[in-house]
Short mmCIF file of C-alpha atoms in Angstrom, two decimals:
data_model
loop_
_atom_site.label_atom_id
_atom_site.label_comp_id
_atom_site.label_asym_id
_atom_site.label_seq_id
_atom_site.Cartn_x
_atom_site.Cartn_y
_atom_site.Cartn_z
CA MET A 157 0.00 0.00 0.00
CA ARG A 158 1.04 0.96 0.17
CA THR A 159 -0.27 3.19 -0.94
CA THR A 160 -1.50 0.22 -2.72
CA ILE A 161 -3.65 0.98 -5.97
CA ARG A 162 -5.38 -1.79 -7.84
CA MET A 163 -6.53 -1.82 -11.48
CA ALA A 164 -10.26 -1.19 -11.78
CA SER A 165 -11.20 -4.24 -13.79
CA VAL A 166 -14.42 -5.18 -12.05
CA ALA A 167 -16.81 -6.49 -14.65
CA ALA A 168 -17.90 -9.26 -12.31
CA LEU A 169 -18.89 -6.63 -9.74
CA VAL A 170 -20.68 -4.21 -12.06
CA ALA A 171 -24.01 -4.88 -10.39
CA LEU A 172 -22.46 -4.23 -6.99
CA ALA A 173 -19.79 -1.59 -7.50
CA GLY A 174 -19.53 2.15 -7.98
CA PHE A 175 -16.42 4.32 -7.95
CA GLY A 176 -15.60 6.75 -5.16
CA CYS A 177 -13.81 10.02 -5.72
CA GLY A 178 -12.10 12.68 -3.69
CA LYS A 179 -9.22 15.13 -3.41
CA LYS A 180 -5.88 14.19 -1.96
CA PRO A 181 -5.33 15.86 1.39
CA GLU A 182 -1.82 16.86 2.44
CA ALA A 183 -2.35 15.60 5.96
CA PRO A 184 -5.18 14.44 8.19
CA PRO A 185 -6.48 16.68 10.92
CA ALA A 186 -5.57 15.87 14.46
CA GLY A 187 -8.17 14.26 16.68
CA ASP A 188 -8.80 11.84 19.46
CA ALA A 189 -9.00 8.12 18.88
CA ALA A 190 -12.51 6.74 18.74
CA ALA A 191 -13.95 5.56 22.02
CA PRO A 192 -14.88 1.89 22.38
CA SER A 193 -18.32 1.17 20.97
CA SER A 194 -20.86 -1.20 22.39
CA PRO A 195 -21.28 -4.32 20.25
CA VAL A 196 -24.43 -4.36 18.16
CA PRO A 197 -26.07 -7.73 17.51
CA ALA A 198 -26.15 -8.36 13.78
CA GLY A 199 -29.67 -9.72 14.10
CA ALA A 200 -30.91 -6.33 15.33
CA GLU A 201 -29.80 -4.58 12.12
CA GLU A 202 -31.36 -4.41 8.71
CA LYS A 203 -29.88 -6.96 6.29
CA VAL A 204 -27.56 -4.47 4.59
CA LEU A 205 -23.78 -3.98 4.52
CA ASN A 206 -21.94 -1.16 2.76
CA VAL A 207 -18.37 -2.06 1.78
CA TYR A 208 -15.66 0.22 0.34
CA ASN A 209 -12.66 -1.73 -0.98
CA TRP A 210 -9.88 -1.51 -3.53
CA ALA A 211 -10.86 -2.54 -7.06
CA ASP A 212 -10.15 -6.16 -8.02
CA TYR A 213 -9.49 -7.01 -4.38
CA ILE A 214 -11.99 -9.75 -3.56
CA ASP A 215 -13.39 -12.81 -5.29
CA PRO A 216 -16.92 -11.75 -6.41
CA GLU A 217 -18.21 -15.22 -5.57
CA VAL A 218 -17.19 -14.67 -1.94
CA ILE A 219 -19.61 -11.74 -1.79
CA GLU A 220 -22.41 -13.82 -3.30
CA ASP A 221 -21.74 -16.73 -0.96
CA PHE A 222 -21.80 -14.45 2.10
CA LYS A 223 -25.15 -13.06 0.97
CA LYS A 224 -26.56 -16.56 0.47
CA GLU A 225 -25.40 -17.69 3.91
CA THR A 226 -26.50 -14.63 5.90
CA GLY A 227 -29.21 -12.97 3.82
CA ILE A 228 -27.25 -9.70 4.10
CA ASP A 229 -27.29 -7.61 0.94
CA ILE A 230 -23.87 -6.08 0.21
CA HIS A 231 -23.60 -2.69 -1.46
CA TYR A 232 -20.04 -2.72 -2.78
CA ASP A 233 -18.07 0.33 -3.95
CA VAL A 234 -14.42 0.56 -4.97
CA PHE A 235 -11.66 3.17 -4.71
CA ASP A 236 -8.23 3.46 -6.29
CA SER A 237 -6.13 5.20 -3.64
CA ASN A 238 -5.81 5.56 0.11
CA GLU A 239 -6.20 9.31 -0.32
CA VAL A 240 -9.69 8.89 -1.79
CA LEU A 241 -10.72 6.68 1.12
CA GLU A 242 -9.18 9.03 3.65
CA THR A 243 -11.04 12.03 2.27
CA LYS A 244 -14.38 10.23 2.64
CA LEU A 245 -13.58 9.09 6.18
CA LEU A 246 -12.34 12.47 7.39
CA THR A 247 -15.33 14.25 5.87
CA GLY A 248 -17.62 12.05 7.96
CA ASN A 249 -20.88 10.25 7.20
CA SER A 250 -19.19 8.08 4.59
CA GLY A 251 -22.09 5.63 4.67
CA TYR A 252 -19.74 2.63 4.77
CA ASP A 253 -19.62 -0.21 7.29
CA VAL A 254 -16.36 -1.88 6.21
CA VAL A 255 -13.39 -0.12 4.60
CA VAL A 256 -9.92 -1.33 3.61
CA PRO A 257 -7.17 1.19 4.42
CA SER A 258 -3.48 0.38 4.17
CA ALA A 259 -1.95 0.06 7.62
CA TYR A 260 0.00 3.30 7.67
CA PHE A 261 -3.14 5.20 6.67
CA LEU A 262 -5.07 3.26 9.32
CA GLU A 263 -2.49 4.50 11.84
CA ARG A 264 -3.11 8.19 11.21
CA GLN A 265 -6.84 7.73 10.74
CA ILE A 266 -7.08 6.10 14.18
CA LYS A 267 -5.59 9.29 15.61
CA ALA A 268 -8.29 11.27 13.79
CA GLY A 269 -10.97 9.16 15.52
CA VAL A 270 -12.64 7.84 12.38
CA PHE A 271 -12.76 4.14 13.33
CA ARG A 272 -14.78 2.03 15.74
CA LYS A 273 -12.91 -0.32 18.07
CA LEU A 274 -13.40 -3.94 17.09
CA ASP A 275 -15.54 -6.21 19.24
CA LYS A 276 -13.15 -9.16 19.23
CA SER A 277 -15.73 -11.41 20.88
CA ALA A 278 -17.63 -11.16 17.59
CA LEU A 279 -14.56 -12.24 15.61
CA PRO A 280 -13.80 -15.86 16.66
CA ASN A 281 -11.74 -16.40 13.49
CA LEU A 282 -9.15 -13.82 14.55
CA GLY A 283 -7.17 -16.78 15.85
CA ASN A 284 -6.45 -17.81 12.26
CA LEU A 285 -4.22 -14.77 11.67
CA ASP A 286 -0.44 -15.14 11.44
CA PRO A 287 0.98 -13.90 14.78
CA GLU A 288 4.11 -12.45 13.15
CA LEU A 289 2.14 -10.39 10.64
CA THR A 290 -0.37 -9.36 13.30
CA SER A 291 2.53 -8.13 15.43
CA SER A 292 3.88 -6.11 12.51
CA VAL A 293 0.51 -4.42 11.98
CA ALA A 294 0.37 -3.65 15.71
CA GLY A 295 3.15 -1.17 15.00
CA HIS A 296 0.46 0.87 13.24
CA ASP A 297 -2.49 -0.18 15.41
CA PRO A 298 -1.36 -0.95 18.99
CA GLY A 299 -3.16 -4.00 20.29
CA ASN A 300 -4.77 -4.48 16.86
CA GLU A 301 -7.84 -2.76 18.29
CA TYR A 302 -9.16 -1.16 15.09
CA GLY A 303 -7.98 -3.19 12.09
CA VAL A 304 -7.84 -6.79 10.89
CA THR A 305 -5.08 -7.67 8.44
CA TYR A 306 -6.56 -8.65 5.06
CA MET A 307 -3.74 -8.92 2.51
CA TRP A 308 -0.08 -7.94 2.43
CA GLY A 309 2.62 -7.52 -0.15
CA THR A 310 5.74 -5.68 -1.24
CA THR A 311 6.80 -2.90 -3.58
CA GLY A 312 9.31 -4.26 -6.06
CA ILE A 313 10.23 -4.39 -9.74
CA GLY A 314 8.13 -5.97 -12.46
CA TYR A 315 9.92 -6.55 -15.75
CA ASP A 316 9.74 -8.36 -19.06
CA ALA A 317 12.81 -10.59 -18.77
CA SER A 318 13.16 -11.27 -22.50
CA LYS A 319 13.16 -7.56 -23.41
CA ILE A 320 15.54 -6.64 -20.60
CA GLU A 321 18.03 -9.34 -21.60
CA ALA A 322 17.90 -8.29 -25.25
CA ILE A 323 18.66 -4.67 -24.41
CA MET A 324 21.18 -5.21 -21.61
CA PRO A 325 22.44 -8.77 -21.08
CA GLY A 326 23.05 -9.36 -17.40
CA ALA A 327 21.01 -6.34 -16.35
CA PRO A 328 20.76 -5.93 -12.54
CA VAL A 329 17.16 -7.12 -12.21
CA ASP A 330 17.87 -8.01 -8.57
CA SER A 331 18.73 -4.42 -7.69
CA TRP A 332 16.97 -1.06 -7.49
CA SER A 333 19.79 0.22 -9.71
CA LEU A 334 17.73 -1.14 -12.64
CA VAL A 335 15.41 1.82 -12.08
CA LEU A 336 17.28 4.25 -9.84
CA ASP A 337 20.72 4.35 -11.49
CA PRO A 338 20.52 6.85 -14.39
CA ALA A 339 23.27 5.03 -16.28
CA VAL A 340 21.22 1.82 -16.21
CA VAL A 341 17.62 3.00 -16.54
CA SER A 342 18.54 5.25 -19.48
CA LYS A 343 19.11 2.12 -21.56
CA PHE A 344 15.43 1.21 -21.19
CA LYS A 345 13.92 4.60 -22.01
CA ASP A 346 12.67 3.45 -25.42
CA CYS A 347 11.40 0.15 -23.97
CA GLY A 348 9.32 2.01 -21.40
CA VAL A 349 9.74 2.47 -17.65
CA SER A 350 7.00 3.17 -15.11
CA VAL A 351 7.16 4.20 -11.45
CA LEU A 352 4.40 4.43 -8.88
CA GLU A 353 2.37 7.59 -8.45
CA ASP A 354 3.00 7.34 -4.73
CA PRO A 355 5.45 9.72 -3.05
CA THR A 356 5.67 7.74 0.19
CA ASP A 357 6.52 4.48 -1.57
CA MET A 358 8.88 5.99 -4.10
CA VAL A 359 10.83 8.20 -1.68
CA GLY A 360 11.05 5.33 0.81
CA THR A 361 12.31 3.04 -1.93
CA VAL A 362 14.98 5.53 -3.03
CA LEU A 363 16.13 5.91 0.57
CA LEU A 364 16.44 2.12 0.88
CA TYR A 365 18.57 2.07 -2.27
CA LEU A 366 20.78 4.84 -0.86
CA GLY A 367 21.28 2.91 2.38
CA LYS A 368 19.07 5.24 4.41
CA ASP A 369 16.09 4.61 6.68
CA PRO A 370 13.08 4.38 4.32
CA ASN A 371 10.96 6.03 7.02
CA SER A 372 13.35 8.91 7.61
CA GLN A 373 11.67 12.28 8.04
CA SER A 374 14.92 14.18 7.66
CA GLU A 375 14.81 17.08 5.20
CA ALA A 376 18.37 16.22 4.15
CA ASP A 377 17.37 12.65 3.30
CA LEU A 378 14.30 13.88 1.44
CA LYS A 379 16.53 16.18 -0.62
CA LEU A 380 18.83 13.24 -1.48
CA ALA A 381 15.81 11.18 -2.59
CA GLU A 382 14.43 14.06 -4.66
CA GLU A 383 17.77 14.56 -6.39
CA ARG A 384 17.89 10.88 -7.35
CA LEU A 385 14.30 10.91 -8.61
CA LEU A 386 14.94 14.02 -10.71
CA ALA A 387 18.05 12.34 -12.16
CA ILE A 388 15.97 9.44 -13.53
CA ARG A 389 12.95 11.55 -14.51
CA PRO A 390 13.98 11.96 -18.20
CA PHE A 391 13.87 8.18 -18.63
CA ILE A 392 10.45 7.57 -17.05
CA ARG A 393 7.53 7.11 -19.43
CA MET A 394 4.71 6.59 -16.94
CA ILE A 395 4.03 7.67 -13.36
CA THR A 396 1.02 5.60 -12.38
CA SER A 397 -0.22 3.24 -9.72
CA ALA A 398 -2.85 1.61 -11.89
CA GLN A 399 -2.15 1.74 -15.62
CA TYR A 400 1.17 -0.06 -15.39
CA ILE A 401 -0.53 -3.45 -15.09
CA ASP A 402 -2.03 -3.38 -18.58
CA ALA A 403 0.94 -1.43 -19.95
CA LEU A 404 3.33 -4.18 -18.83
CA ALA A 405 0.99 -6.91 -20.06
CA ASN A 406 0.57 -5.23 -23.47
CA GLY A 407 4.26 -4.53 -23.97
CA GLU A 408 3.94 -0.72 -23.73
CA ILE A 409 6.57 -0.77 -20.99
CA CYS A 410 9.20 -3.31 -19.99
CA ILE A 411 9.94 -2.19 -16.40
CA ALA A 412 7.51 -1.13 -13.67
CA VAL A 413 7.99 -0.29 -10.03
CA GLY A 414 4.84 -1.90 -8.68
CA TYR A 415 3.09 -4.10 -6.17
CA SER A 416 3.75 -7.83 -6.01
CA GLY A 417 0.27 -9.09 -6.88
CA ASP A 418 -0.22 -6.45 -9.57
CA ILE A 419 2.82 -7.72 -11.44
CA LEU A 420 1.37 -11.24 -11.38
CA GLN A 421 -1.89 -9.83 -12.71
CA ALA A 422 0.09 -8.31 -15.59
CA ARG A 423 1.74 -11.69 -16.24
CA ASP A 424 -1.63 -13.44 -16.26
CA ARG A 425 -3.23 -10.85 -18.55
CA ALA A 426 -0.35 -11.15 -21.01
CA ALA A 427 -0.77 -14.93 -21.06
CA GLU A 428 -4.54 -14.68 -21.52
CA ALA A 429 -4.02 -12.30 -24.45
CA GLY A 430 -1.42 -14.57 -26.04
CA LYS A 431 1.34 -11.97 -25.68
CA PRO A 432 4.94 -13.29 -25.89
CA ALA A 433 5.93 -11.69 -22.59
CA ASP A 434 8.10 -13.14 -19.82
CA ILE A 435 6.92 -10.98 -16.90
CA ARG A 436 8.64 -11.48 -13.58
CA PHE A 437 8.72 -9.81 -10.16
CA SER A 438 11.84 -9.02 -8.17
CA ILE A 439 12.33 -8.01 -4.54
CA PRO A 440 15.67 -6.18 -4.85
CA LYS A 441 18.68 -7.13 -2.79
CA GLU A 442 18.78 -3.69 -1.14
CA GLY A 443 15.40 -4.42 0.41
CA ALA A 444 11.83 -3.35 -0.25
CA LEU A 445 8.86 -1.78 1.47
CA MET A 446 6.19 -4.11 2.76
CA TRP A 447 2.61 -3.04 3.26
CA PHE A 448 -0.55 -4.37 4.84
CA ASP A 449 -4.16 -3.70 3.90
CA THR A 450 -6.63 -3.91 6.76
CA LEU A 451 -10.36 -4.31 7.34
CA ALA A 452 -11.80 -1.60 9.57
CA ILE A 453 -15.21 -0.29 10.67
CA PRO A 454 -15.89 3.48 10.52
CA ALA A 455 -16.99 5.02 13.81
CA ASP A 456 -20.29 6.10 12.25
CA ALA A 457 -21.05 2.76 10.57
CA LYS A 458 -24.80 2.04 10.56
CA HIS A 459 -24.39 -1.74 10.50
CA PRO A 460 -21.44 -2.64 12.78
CA GLY A 461 -22.91 -6.04 13.66
CA ASN A 462 -23.10 -7.01 10.00
CA ALA A 463 -19.59 -5.61 9.54
CA HIS A 464 -18.23 -7.94 12.20
CA LEU A 465 -20.03 -10.87 10.58
CA PHE A 466 -18.46 -10.05 7.21
CA ILE A 467 -14.95 -9.58 8.59
CA ASP A 468 -15.18 -12.88 10.47
CA TYR A 469 -16.40 -14.57 7.30
CA LEU A 470 -13.34 -13.27 5.43
CA LEU A 471 -11.16 -14.72 8.19
CA ARG A 472 -12.26 -18.27 7.43
CA PRO A 473 -9.20 -20.06 5.96
CA GLU A 474 -11.04 -21.35 2.90
CA VAL A 475 -12.45 -17.89 2.15
CA ALA A 476 -9.09 -16.17 2.64
CA ALA A 477 -7.50 -18.68 0.26
CA ARG A 478 -10.13 -18.04 -2.42
CA ASN A 479 -9.51 -14.32 -2.19
CA SER A 480 -5.74 -14.76 -2.47
CA ASP A 481 -6.16 -16.97 -5.53
CA PHE A 482 -8.32 -14.30 -7.14
CA VAL A 483 -6.21 -11.21 -6.37
CA ASN A 484 -2.71 -12.79 -6.48
CA TYR A 485 -1.75 -11.41 -3.07
CA ALA A 486 -0.69 -13.13 0.13
CA ASN A 487 -3.30 -13.15 2.89
CA ALA A 488 -2.42 -12.93 6.58
CA ASN A 489 -4.28 -16.12 7.50
CA SER A 490 -2.04 -18.95 8.72
CA GLY A 491 -4.78 -21.49 8.27
CA ALA A 492 -5.27 -20.49 4.64
CA THR A 493 -1.70 -20.90 3.36
CA ALA A 494 -2.00 -24.62 2.58
CA LEU A 495 -5.27 -23.93 0.74
CA VAL A 496 -3.85 -21.22 -1.55
CA ASN A 497 -3.09 -22.17 -5.15
CA GLU A 498 0.24 -24.05 -5.11
CA GLU A 499 1.86 -21.84 -7.75
CA LEU A 500 0.97 -18.70 -5.78
CA ARG A 501 2.01 -19.93 -2.34
CA ASN A 502 5.35 -21.17 -3.72
CA ASP A 503 6.09 -17.87 -5.47
CA PRO A 504 8.90 -16.18 -3.45
CA GLY A 505 7.72 -12.77 -4.67
CA ILE A 506 4.33 -13.30 -3.03
CA TYR A 507 5.21 -15.49 -0.04
CA PRO A 508 8.86 -14.50 0.53
CA PRO A 509 11.25 -16.90 2.31
CA ALA A 510 12.68 -15.89 5.69
CA GLU A 511 15.90 -14.46 4.26
CA THR A 512 13.94 -12.18 1.94
CA LYS A 513 11.48 -11.19 4.67
CA ALA A 514 14.45 -9.98 6.70
CA ARG A 515 15.09 -7.34 4.00
CA LEU A 516 11.54 -5.98 4.06
CA LYS A 517 10.77 -2.73 5.84
CA PRO A 518 7.39 -1.42 7.00
CA ASN A 519 5.97 1.77 5.53
CA LEU A 520 5.23 3.96 8.56
CA SER A 521 2.96 6.95 8.93
CA LYS A 522 4.62 10.35 8.47
CA SER A 523 4.03 13.65 10.26
CA ALA A 524 1.86 16.35 8.73
CA GLU A 525 4.87 18.67 8.39
CA PHE A 526 6.96 16.05 6.59
CA THR A 527 4.00 15.07 4.38
CA ARG A 528 3.76 18.66 3.15
CA LEU A 529 7.47 18.70 2.27
CA LEU A 530 7.11 15.29 0.64
CA ASN A 531 4.19 16.40 -1.51
CA ARG A 532 6.07 19.49 -2.68
CA ALA A 533 9.13 17.42 -3.60
CA TRP A 534 6.88 14.96 -5.41
CA THR A 535 5.23 17.72 -7.42
CA ARG A 536 8.68 18.83 -8.58
CA PHE A 537 9.44 15.26 -9.66
CA MET A 538 6.11 14.87 -11.46
CA THR A 539 6.65 18.07 -13.41
CA GLY A 540 10.33 17.37 -13.95
CA ARG A 541 11.51 20.65 -12.44
#
């Protein structure tokens, strides 16, 4: 999450989905964390649940099966950035009962008081979650009181191996230098290079490459990152957190800084279209940012009982596995791992081995002051000046 942004290819959800919109705020307002809320029996609520999730981020059949089992009618909308979700939540009266913020957005939104504390007695399947991942998310949400980990992944490099090898035999596909070294990335300008439209991810990634703390809020470190980004700017064709999936699949670009599952989606789309692409995903040797997407209940949710029922349903191992198979991302459910498609669960880019996990760094929330500086630096990069 990253800021994690998914492609909006949701034909199977057309009858359920609508797109949200909003302006990107520089920083959330300060506020007090939401007070604990009394549990509401699901049976006392109307049979309705309003969900706001990333596009392409759930198996549509899971929604239908939940409705059949419970009789609860789901109204399902999608968004394409954490900023859009945050704007709706901070404005108030969003109308949603379950939302899916990335963990570092959850962290600052908790401080703004926009979420309801979870009633863990209504979530018996919480015990299925991986303790290690749950502990990592607790760094954003102490005690895991407001969010339930849904999916997780990394920010790495997607590339078409055959094109890269043809242009530069032995290219450093295991290093961020493929994108962040001007002498290297310049060779792929004509082939097409894309980076994420996400200042937090991109600046953090550059700092990792430079041997710095990816969560540094030092102005000096930000300046170093900006200088490196401006140095590669002439060789970047696309700055996007959504369009790179199809662009990589269609051969419009050959390198993309992107999210683990998105790169696999690009690989699958290329195969379905009969494209001669050899799309792979790399977690560079310098390390990478890891992110978590969480399930949370807004403080003003009208159907919190139904929301707990839905979250607990998603925590069933067989349901979590179905969702992972559909979205190509790792879930946080220990009981689901053995049920996930064998090819996916054995992919080291999606379920990294211990030695790779040791190189992954969390993406932490930043202060309002630093966020303003970050956004200004990012604007200079976007415009190339």
